Short mmCIF file of C-alpha atoms in Angstrom, two decimals:
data_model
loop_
_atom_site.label_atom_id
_atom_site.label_comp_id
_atom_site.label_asym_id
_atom_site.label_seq_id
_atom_site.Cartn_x
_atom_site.Cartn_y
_atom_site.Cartn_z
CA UNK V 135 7.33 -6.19 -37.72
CA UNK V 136 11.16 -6.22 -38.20
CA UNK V 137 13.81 -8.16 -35.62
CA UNK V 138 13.99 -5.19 -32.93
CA UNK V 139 10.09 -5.16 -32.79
CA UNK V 140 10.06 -9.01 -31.90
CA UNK V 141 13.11 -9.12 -30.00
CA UNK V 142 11.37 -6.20 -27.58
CA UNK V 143 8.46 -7.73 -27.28
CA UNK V 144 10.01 -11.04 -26.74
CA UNK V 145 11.44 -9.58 -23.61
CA UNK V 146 8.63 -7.83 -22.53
CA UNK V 147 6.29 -11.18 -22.30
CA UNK V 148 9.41 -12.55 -20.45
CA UNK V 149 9.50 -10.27 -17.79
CA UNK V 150 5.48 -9.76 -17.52
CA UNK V 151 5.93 -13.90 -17.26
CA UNK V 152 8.80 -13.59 -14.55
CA UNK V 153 6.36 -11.20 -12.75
CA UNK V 154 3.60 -13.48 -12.02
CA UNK V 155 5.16 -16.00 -11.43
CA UNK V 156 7.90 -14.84 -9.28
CA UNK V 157 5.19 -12.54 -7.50
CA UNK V 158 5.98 -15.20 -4.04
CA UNK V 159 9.83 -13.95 -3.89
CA UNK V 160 9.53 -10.37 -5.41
CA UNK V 161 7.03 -9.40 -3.12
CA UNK V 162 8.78 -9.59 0.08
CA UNK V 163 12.07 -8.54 -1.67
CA UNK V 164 10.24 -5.08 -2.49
CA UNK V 165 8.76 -4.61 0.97
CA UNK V 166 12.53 -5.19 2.60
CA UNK V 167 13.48 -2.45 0.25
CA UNK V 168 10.73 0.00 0.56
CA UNK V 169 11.26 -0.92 4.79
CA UNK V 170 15.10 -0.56 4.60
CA UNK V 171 14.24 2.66 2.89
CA UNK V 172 12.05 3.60 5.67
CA UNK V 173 14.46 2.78 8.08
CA UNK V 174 17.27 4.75 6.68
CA UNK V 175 14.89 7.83 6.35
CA UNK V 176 14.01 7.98 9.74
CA UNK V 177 17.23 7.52 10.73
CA UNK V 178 18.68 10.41 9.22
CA UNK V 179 15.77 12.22 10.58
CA UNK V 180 16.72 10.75 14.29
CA UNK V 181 20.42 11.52 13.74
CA UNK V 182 19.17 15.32 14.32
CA UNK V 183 19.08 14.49 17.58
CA UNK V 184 22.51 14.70 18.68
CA UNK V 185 22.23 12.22 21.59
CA UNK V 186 21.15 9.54 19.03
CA UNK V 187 23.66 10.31 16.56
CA UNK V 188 26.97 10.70 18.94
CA UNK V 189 26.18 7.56 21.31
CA UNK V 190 24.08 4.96 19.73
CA UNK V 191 25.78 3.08 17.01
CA UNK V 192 24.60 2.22 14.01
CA UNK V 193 23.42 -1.89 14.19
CA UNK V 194 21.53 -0.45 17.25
CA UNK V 195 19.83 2.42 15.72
CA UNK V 196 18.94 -0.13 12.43
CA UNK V 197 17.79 -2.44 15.08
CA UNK V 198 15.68 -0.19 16.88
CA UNK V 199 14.23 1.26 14.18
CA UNK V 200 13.05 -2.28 12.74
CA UNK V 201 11.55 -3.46 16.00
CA UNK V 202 9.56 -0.37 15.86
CA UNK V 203 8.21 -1.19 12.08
CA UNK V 204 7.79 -4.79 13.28
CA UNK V 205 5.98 -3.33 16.30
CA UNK V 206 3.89 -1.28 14.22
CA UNK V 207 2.77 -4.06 12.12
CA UNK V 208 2.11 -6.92 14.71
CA UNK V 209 -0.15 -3.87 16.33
CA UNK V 210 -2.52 -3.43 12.85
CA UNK V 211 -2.49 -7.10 12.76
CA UNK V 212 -3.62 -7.44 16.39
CA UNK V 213 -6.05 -4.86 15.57
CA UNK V 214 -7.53 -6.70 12.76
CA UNK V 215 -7.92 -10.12 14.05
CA UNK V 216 -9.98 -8.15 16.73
CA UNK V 217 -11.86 -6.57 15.06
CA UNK V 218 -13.00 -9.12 12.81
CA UNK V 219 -13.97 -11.81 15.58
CA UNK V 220 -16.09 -9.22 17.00
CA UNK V 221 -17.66 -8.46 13.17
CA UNK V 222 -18.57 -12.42 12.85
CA UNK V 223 -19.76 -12.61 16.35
CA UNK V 224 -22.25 -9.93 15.11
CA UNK V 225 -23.55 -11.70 12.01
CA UNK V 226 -26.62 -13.03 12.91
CA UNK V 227 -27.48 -9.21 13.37
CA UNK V 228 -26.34 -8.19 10.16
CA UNK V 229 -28.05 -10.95 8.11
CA UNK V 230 -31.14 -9.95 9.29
CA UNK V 231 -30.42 -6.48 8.75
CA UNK V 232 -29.44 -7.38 5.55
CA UNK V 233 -32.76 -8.81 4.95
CA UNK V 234 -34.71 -6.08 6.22
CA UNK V 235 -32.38 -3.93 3.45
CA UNK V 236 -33.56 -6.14 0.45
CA UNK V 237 -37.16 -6.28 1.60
CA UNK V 238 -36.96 -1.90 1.27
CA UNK V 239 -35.10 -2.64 -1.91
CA UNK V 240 -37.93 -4.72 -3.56
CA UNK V 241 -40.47 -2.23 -1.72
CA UNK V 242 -38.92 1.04 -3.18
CA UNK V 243 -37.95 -0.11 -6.88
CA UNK V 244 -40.35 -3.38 -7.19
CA UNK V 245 -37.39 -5.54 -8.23
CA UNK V 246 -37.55 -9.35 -6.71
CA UNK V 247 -33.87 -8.91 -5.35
CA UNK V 248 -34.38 -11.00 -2.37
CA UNK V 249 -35.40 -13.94 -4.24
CA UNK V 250 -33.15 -13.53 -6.90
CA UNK V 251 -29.75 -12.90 -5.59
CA UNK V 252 -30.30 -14.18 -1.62
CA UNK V 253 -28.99 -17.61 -1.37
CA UNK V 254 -29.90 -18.89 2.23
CA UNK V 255 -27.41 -20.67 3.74
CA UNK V 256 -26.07 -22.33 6.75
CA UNK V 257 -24.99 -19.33 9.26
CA UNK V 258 -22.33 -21.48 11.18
CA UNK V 259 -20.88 -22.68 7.95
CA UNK V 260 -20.22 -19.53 6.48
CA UNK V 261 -19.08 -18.19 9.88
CA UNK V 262 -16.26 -21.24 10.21
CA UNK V 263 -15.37 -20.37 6.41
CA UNK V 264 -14.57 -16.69 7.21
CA UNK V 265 -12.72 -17.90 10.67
CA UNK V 266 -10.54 -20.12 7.55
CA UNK V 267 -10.32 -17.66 5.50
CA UNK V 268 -8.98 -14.86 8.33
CA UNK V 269 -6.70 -17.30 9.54
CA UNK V 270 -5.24 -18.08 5.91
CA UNK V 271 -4.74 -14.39 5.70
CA UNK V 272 -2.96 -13.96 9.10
CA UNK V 273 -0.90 -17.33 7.96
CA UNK V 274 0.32 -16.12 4.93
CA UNK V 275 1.31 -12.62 6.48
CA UNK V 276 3.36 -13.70 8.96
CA UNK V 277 5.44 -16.07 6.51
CA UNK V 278 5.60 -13.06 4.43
CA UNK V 279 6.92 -11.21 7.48
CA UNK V 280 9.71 -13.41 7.94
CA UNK V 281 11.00 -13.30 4.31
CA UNK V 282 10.84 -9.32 4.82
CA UNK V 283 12.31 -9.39 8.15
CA UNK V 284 15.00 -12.20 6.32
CA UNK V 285 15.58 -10.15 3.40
CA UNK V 286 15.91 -6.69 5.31
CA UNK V 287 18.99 -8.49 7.84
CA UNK V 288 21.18 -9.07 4.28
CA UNK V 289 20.19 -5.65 2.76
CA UNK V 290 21.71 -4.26 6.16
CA UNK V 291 24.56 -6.85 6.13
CA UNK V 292 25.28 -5.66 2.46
CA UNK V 293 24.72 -2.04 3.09
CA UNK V 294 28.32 -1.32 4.37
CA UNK V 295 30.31 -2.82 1.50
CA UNK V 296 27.33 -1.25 -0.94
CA UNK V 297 29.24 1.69 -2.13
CA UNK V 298 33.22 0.07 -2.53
CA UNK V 299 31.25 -2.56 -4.57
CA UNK V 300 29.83 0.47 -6.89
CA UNK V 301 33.34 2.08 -7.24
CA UNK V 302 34.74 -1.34 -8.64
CA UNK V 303 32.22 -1.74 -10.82
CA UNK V 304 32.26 1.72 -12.04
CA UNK V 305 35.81 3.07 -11.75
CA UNK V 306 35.27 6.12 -13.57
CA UNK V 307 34.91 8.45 -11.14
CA UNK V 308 31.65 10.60 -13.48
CA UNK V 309 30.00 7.15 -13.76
CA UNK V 310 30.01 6.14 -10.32
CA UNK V 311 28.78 9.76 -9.17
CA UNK V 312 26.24 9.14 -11.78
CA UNK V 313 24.64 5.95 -10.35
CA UNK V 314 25.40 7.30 -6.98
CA UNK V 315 23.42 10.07 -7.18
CA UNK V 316 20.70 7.91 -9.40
CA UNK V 317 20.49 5.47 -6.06
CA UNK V 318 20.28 8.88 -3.67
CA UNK V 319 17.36 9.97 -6.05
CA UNK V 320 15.56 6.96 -6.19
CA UNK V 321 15.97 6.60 -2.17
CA UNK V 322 14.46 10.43 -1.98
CA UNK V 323 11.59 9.79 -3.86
CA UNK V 324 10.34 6.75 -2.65
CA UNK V 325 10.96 7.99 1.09
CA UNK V 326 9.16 11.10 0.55
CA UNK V 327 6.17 9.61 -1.35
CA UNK V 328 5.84 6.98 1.37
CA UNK V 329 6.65 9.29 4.26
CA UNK V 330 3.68 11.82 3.07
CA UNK V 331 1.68 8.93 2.00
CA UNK V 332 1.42 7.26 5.72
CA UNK V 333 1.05 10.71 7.07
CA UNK V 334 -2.15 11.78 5.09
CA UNK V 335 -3.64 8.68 5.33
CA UNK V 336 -2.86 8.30 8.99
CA UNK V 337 -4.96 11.87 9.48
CA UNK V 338 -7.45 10.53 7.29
CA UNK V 339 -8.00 7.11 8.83
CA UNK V 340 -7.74 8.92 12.50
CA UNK V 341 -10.22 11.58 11.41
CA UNK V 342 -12.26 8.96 9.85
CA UNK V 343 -12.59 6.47 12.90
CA UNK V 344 -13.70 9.47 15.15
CA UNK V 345 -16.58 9.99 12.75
CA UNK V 346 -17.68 6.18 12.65
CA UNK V 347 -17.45 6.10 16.65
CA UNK V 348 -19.35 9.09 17.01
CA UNK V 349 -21.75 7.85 14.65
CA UNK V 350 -21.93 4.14 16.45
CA UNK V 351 -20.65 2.12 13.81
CA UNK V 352 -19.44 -1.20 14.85
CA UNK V 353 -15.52 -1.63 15.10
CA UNK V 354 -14.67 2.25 13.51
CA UNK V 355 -10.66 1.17 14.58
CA UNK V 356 -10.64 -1.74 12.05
CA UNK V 357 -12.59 0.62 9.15
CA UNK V 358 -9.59 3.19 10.25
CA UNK V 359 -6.92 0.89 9.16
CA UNK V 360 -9.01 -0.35 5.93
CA UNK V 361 -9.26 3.39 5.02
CA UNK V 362 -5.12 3.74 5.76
CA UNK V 363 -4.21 0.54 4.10
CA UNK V 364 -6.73 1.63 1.07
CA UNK V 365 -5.39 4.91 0.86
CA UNK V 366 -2.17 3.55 -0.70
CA UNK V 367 -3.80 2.70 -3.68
CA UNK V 368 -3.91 5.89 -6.09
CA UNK V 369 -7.20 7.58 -7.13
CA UNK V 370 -9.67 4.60 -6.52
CA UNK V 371 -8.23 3.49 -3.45
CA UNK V 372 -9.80 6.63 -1.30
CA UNK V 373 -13.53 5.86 -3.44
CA UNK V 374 -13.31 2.14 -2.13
CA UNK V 375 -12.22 3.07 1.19
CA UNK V 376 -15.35 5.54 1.61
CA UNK V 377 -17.94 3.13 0.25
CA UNK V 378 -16.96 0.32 2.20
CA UNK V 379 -18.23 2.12 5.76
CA UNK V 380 -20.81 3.02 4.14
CA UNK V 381 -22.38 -0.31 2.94
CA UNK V 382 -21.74 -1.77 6.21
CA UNK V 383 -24.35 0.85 7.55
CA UNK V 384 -26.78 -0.57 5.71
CA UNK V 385 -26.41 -3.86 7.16
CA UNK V 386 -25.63 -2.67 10.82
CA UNK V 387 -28.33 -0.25 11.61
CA UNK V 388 -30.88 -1.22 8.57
CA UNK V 389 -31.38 2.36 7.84
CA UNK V 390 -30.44 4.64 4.76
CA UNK V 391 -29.55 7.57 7.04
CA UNK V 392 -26.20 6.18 9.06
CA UNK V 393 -25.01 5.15 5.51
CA UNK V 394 -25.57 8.54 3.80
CA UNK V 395 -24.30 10.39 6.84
CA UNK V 396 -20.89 8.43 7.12
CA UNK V 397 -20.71 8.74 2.86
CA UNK V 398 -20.60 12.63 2.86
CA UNK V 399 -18.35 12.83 6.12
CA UNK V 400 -15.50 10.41 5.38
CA UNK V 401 -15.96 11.38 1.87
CA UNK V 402 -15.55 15.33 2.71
CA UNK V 403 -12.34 14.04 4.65
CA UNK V 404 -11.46 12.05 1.74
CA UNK V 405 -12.05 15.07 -0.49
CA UNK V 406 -10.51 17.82 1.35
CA UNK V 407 -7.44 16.01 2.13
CA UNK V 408 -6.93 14.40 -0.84
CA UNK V 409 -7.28 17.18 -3.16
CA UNK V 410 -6.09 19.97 -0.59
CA UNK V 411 -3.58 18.99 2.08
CA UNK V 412 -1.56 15.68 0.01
CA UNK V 413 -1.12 18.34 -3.14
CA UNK V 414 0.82 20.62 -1.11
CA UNK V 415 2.92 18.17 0.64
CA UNK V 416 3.82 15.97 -1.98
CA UNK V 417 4.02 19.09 -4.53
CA UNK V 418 5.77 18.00 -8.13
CA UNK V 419 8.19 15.59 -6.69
CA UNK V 420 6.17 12.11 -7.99
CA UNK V 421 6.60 13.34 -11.41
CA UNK V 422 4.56 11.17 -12.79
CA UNK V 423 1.32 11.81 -15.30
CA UNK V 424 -2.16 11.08 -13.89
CA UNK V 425 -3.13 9.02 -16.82
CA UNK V 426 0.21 7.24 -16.39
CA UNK V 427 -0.67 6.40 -13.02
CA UNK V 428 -3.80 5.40 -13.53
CA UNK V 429 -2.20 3.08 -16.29
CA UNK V 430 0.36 1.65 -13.84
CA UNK V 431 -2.82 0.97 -11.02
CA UNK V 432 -4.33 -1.23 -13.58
CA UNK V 433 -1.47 -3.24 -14.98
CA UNK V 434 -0.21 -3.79 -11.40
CA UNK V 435 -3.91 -4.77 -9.89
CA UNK V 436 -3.79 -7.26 -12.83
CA UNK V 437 -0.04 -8.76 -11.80
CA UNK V 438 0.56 -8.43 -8.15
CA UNK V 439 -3.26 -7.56 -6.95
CA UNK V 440 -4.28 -5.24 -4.24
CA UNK V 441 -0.40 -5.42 -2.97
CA UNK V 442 0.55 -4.27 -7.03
CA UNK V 443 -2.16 -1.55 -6.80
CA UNK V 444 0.04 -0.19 -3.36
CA UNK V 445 3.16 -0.58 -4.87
CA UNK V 446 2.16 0.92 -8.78
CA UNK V 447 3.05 4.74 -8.29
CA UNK V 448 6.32 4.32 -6.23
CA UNK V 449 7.41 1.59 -9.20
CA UNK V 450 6.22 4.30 -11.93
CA UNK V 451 8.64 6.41 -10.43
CA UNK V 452 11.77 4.33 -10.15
CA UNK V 453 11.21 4.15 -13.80
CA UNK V 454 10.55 7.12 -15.01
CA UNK V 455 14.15 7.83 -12.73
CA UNK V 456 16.04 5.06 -14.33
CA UNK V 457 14.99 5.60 -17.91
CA UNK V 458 15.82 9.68 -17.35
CA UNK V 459 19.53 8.20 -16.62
CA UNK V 460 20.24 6.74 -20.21
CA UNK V 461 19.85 8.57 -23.87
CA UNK V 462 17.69 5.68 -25.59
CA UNK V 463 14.92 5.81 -22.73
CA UNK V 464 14.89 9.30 -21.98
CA UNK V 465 11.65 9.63 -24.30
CA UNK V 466 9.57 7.09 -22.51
CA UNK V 467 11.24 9.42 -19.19
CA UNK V 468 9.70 12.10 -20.74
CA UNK V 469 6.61 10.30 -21.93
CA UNK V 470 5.87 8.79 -18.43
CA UNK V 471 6.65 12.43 -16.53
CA UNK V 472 3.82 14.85 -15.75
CA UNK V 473 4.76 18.18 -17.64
CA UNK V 474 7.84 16.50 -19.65
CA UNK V 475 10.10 17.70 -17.24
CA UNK V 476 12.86 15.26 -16.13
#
């Protein structure tokens, strides 16, 4: 292995290092962007409105815009907490549901699983460690919430001095066009991805709750919002979010027929507009090989968790982007890219 080799892979282990371990501070830094990203899209999108672009100025409209995210997130949190009370309040029900389950198990396929795996234990013990657990969650959100909310107010404060900050550093005129259109690029991409993203799996979380109510599944809001967060999460993410449902049949109504009726309906949604409706909106403009992003869903999962799984095909493409810009990277571009086009 000569110098290059181990000076490359030196730096490699260095950053994968600086990854984990800086997962706390990165985290919220990359939801500020991907927000202030957000933000910006929908308020070009606003500015069509000629009311809102003439008379409201811009701290307003960058103020509005994050109350409404903010809004939007305190509501799915609300929604949640809900939710989930009203799932432990119902566990007595569902562990003897579950019972009645493993006894049909053992009946149908003469395996001892109710011995074997069931490990009876105090009900109001494991109920007060899910209440710790839930409120651990909501604990740690809300911290991260402020960081975002922290980090977003400097990205704005920085925003107007942004580009006479670029032209210093750059003062050729063809190399600050060149990262200046790089940035508008990489702001295009990840606002359409996301902006398509939230939209199919809005219609598929909506479409999905109506078929858990009308079935009679307990809380079919909070599944919703599983099966939006979920969809996020390339490829496996929309298998997970189906199954899920669909065990808690099982332990809800103690019968195989709920559970096979709410797999082939909110997988047929998951199907259908998965592999009809999000092709034709998002169309070529991910650029990004299905291998590769299968790739990138694993080595995320691995360093940043669910949260890395979320964030693994909108950090694909910033690279494949960035390494496009500059002659020594343009193969792994090209490598990385779905038909080699860049």
């Amino acid at each position: 292995m000569n110098s290059k080799s181990v000076q490359t892979l030196i730096v490699l282990t260095i950053i994968i290092i600086g990854l984990v371990y800086g997962k706390s501070f990165l985290l919220p830094l990359i939801f500020a962007i991907i927000f202030w990203v957000l933000i910006r899209k929908l308020k070009s999108t606003a500015n069509k409105i000629s009311v809102f672009q003439k008379y409201v100025p811009e701290k307003i409209k960058n103020l509005l815009l994050t109350i409404i995210i903010v809004g939007v997130i305190y509501f799915i949190s609300s929604v949640i907490s809900i939710n989930i009370e009203t799932l432990i309040e119902g566990y007595d029900r569902y562990e003897n549901n579950f019972h009645t389950v493993l006894t049909y198990l053992n009946d149908l396929f003469g395996i001892d699983i109710k011995n074997n795996i069931v490990d009876k234990k105090d009900i109001g013990t494991t109920i007060s460690s899910l209440v710790e657990i839930v409120a651990l969650s909501f604990t740690n959100m809300v911290s991260n919430v402020f960081m975002i909310l922290l980090y977003m107010l400097f990205i704005f404060l920085e925003e107007s001095n942004f580009n006479e900050k670029l032209k210093l550093i750059f003062v050729r005129e063809s190399k600050y066009q060149n990262v200046s259109l790089t940035l508008i690029e990489l702001e295009d991409s990840i606002s359409n991805y996301l902006g398509v993203k939230t939209l199919v799996s809005l219609i598929t979380a909506s479409l999905s709750s109506i078929v858990l109510l009308w079935i009679g599944v307990d809380a079919p809001v909070f599944w919703g919002l599983i099966i939006f967060i979920l969809n996020y999460i390339p490829t496996i993410g929309s298998l997970i979010a189906t199954l899920f449902p669909s065990i808690f049949c099982l332990f809800q109504f103690a019968e195989i027929t709920p559970s096979i009726i709410t797999l082939v309906i909110v997988g047929g949604i998951q199907l259908i507009i998965g592999n009809v409706l999000e092709p034709k909106l998002v169309g070529n403009s991910m650029n990004i090989s299905a291998l590769v992003a299968i790739i990138a869903l694993s080595f995320w999962g691995i360093i940043w968790g669910t949260t890395g799984m979320i964030l693994s095909v909108p950090i694909t493409v910033i690279m494949v982007i960035i390494f496009s810009k500059f002659d020594k990277t343009r193969p792994l571009a090209i490598l990385l890219s779905d038909k080699g086009k860049i």
